[in-house]
Amino acid sequence: MNKLLLFIVLIFIHPMRGSSTSQGTYPQAVEIVLRKAGKNRIELEKAITWCKKTGDPLKVKAVFFLIANMDAHYSADYYWADKNNDPIAFDEVSYPDFTSALKAFDAIKTKNPGIHPISVIKPDIYSVKGGFLINNINESFRAWKLSWAKNISFNDFCEYILPYRVCNEPLQDWRSIYSNKFAWITTKAKTGTPEQTLSYVYTDERNWFKDTWGMPNRNEPLPRLGAMQLLLRKSGKCEDIADLEVFTLRSQGIPATLNIIPYWATASDSHFVNTAFDGKMQPIQFDVSRTPAINNKLSREPSKVIRVTFAKQPGTVASIEPIKNIPDGFMRTVNYVDITEQYWKTTTVHCPLFPTPMQPKTAYICVFNGLKWCPTWWGTITNGIANFSAMSKGVVYLPIYYNNGKISPAGYPVAEGYQHNVVLDPDTIHRQPLLVENQDRYLLLQPGKTYKLMYWKPLDDLGGNLGLA
């Protein structure tokens, strides 16, 4: 999984708090973002003015929703530069196909020895233009009224159809292109169930989009492909595929969202899946990287299942802790909700902590993934016990503190089984025999090999260490 490049949210405001008044003033949350936008305020106000001129109060509310939450979003992108770090003009989506784009780029490389990529973070409040917002709002309303979801609530429309982006992909004008390319989905939806329609979507995509799971990562600093890059390149890993589903379904007015499994809790790597919703907002789990794709259960324990939202959410750890006190990853953002309980059996994990004279108010919990402990959730501390909500059963967890960019053990690991749990405090005095057997998809022992059973003991810090002895 590529690390997410994270835009630090300076001020947390719950979406749409406050009320609008007349004479050109806006809801408080909207006005705060407009002030942050600086010179780009004029572009955002163009969209507001257009929505007001339509005479449709829902479009006014829609543009307010987008702007009020815009400061939580950004593009993780890059540009090409010459040996002097001066930008070189190249836009791959301006070419008719990816082969043509690669050929043009090869010519640019020949003329510019030393060409190299430079990563950039582009906050939406500075880069979103009025025309882009207007087109997005217009197209999303049109598609909504033609879909099976035409009777869902306006709030659900705002969260699951209206947004102009999925995650932190480069911002590209996609609505009209996707609307036309995938118009057949709306036609199919008129004669079939939502599940049947999603099956058609899955079958169509398998015919033209290549899953590159297991292949080398992109050698460009691009965590996610933009909507138009997905159509141009016709290939990507599960995170790109999941983004593609959201763009595709939302273009046809079908509510859809991206769900992230930051880490598998009993294996390496991560995963990305989708949820679509029927006309009554009942969820349909959707994973096009697996067969069958519809309502397919996870094959193993997730560390968490996190739904990405456009709206900022109350109760995230980033709303109460400074960013510097939060490990890298999705927890540094404010636009997500925890939906692990919809995918796996869960419980509240209670971790006894080592005594310390200066105990923080927040602890974090890790799973072992890729030969390292990976922070995956946060919890509050009460009487020396850290409490972590809705954690998957069948997992070994390690409570940790995060300070100065490093994690340190806060207590012994806890094995949270399906029937029992135990604190893994090793007893090196009273030993006992242990039978270790093969476990399908988890542990495969090879004949003729010698294995060592290691036990865990705390280290001063776990940065780069296994925490094993």
XYZ file of N, CA, C and O in Angstrom, residues 8 321-328 332 364 402-406:
64
model
N -2.745 18.428 6.333
C -3.084 18.705 7.723
C -4.257 19.662 7.790
O -4.213 20.768 7.271
N -6.792 15.519 18.934
C -5.352 15.450 19.152
C -4.625 16.248 18.070
O -5.038 16.242 16.908
N -3.519 16.927 18.412
C -2.692 17.556 17.375
C -2.170 16.505 16.396
O -1.904 15.365 16.783
N -2.021 16.884 15.140
C -1.565 15.954 14.106
C -0.240 15.301 14.490
O -0.021 14.111 14.249
N 0.657 16.069 15.125
C 1.971 15.532 15.473
C 1.884 14.405 16.488
O 2.841 13.626 16.646
N 0.762 14.270 17.175
C 0.577 13.213 18.172
C -0.131 11.992 17.604
O -0.525 11.099 18.361
N -0.335 11.958 16.278
C -1.078 10.877 15.644
C -0.172 10.172 14.639
O 0.494 10.828 13.830
N -0.123 8.831 14.652
C 0.711 8.119 13.668
C 0.267 8.411 12.238
O -0.894 8.732 11.982
N 1.207 8.261 11.298
C 0.892 8.457 9.885
C -0.243 7.524 9.463
O -0.370 6.410 9.962
N -4.928 10.586 10.698
C -4.621 12.017 10.668
C -5.665 12.825 9.899
O -5.565 14.043 9.819
N -2.691 4.107 21.170
C -2.990 3.546 19.853
C -2.783 2.043 19.906
O -2.170 1.513 20.845
N 2.518 7.042 20.826
C 3.182 7.660 19.680
C 3.725 8.999 20.125
O 2.989 9.858 20.621
N 5.049 9.184 19.955
C 5.670 10.418 20.417
C 6.906 10.710 19.568
O 7.719 9.818 19.309
N 7.004 11.949 19.100
C 8.159 12.388 18.302
C 8.409 11.487 17.096
O 9.557 11.164 16.765
N 7.334 11.068 16.449
C 7.463 10.278 15.238
C 7.775 8.814 15.459
O 8.024 8.079 14.497
N 7.805 8.354 16.709
C 8.120 6.962 17.001
C 7.007 6.333 17.825
O 6.300 7.003 18.568
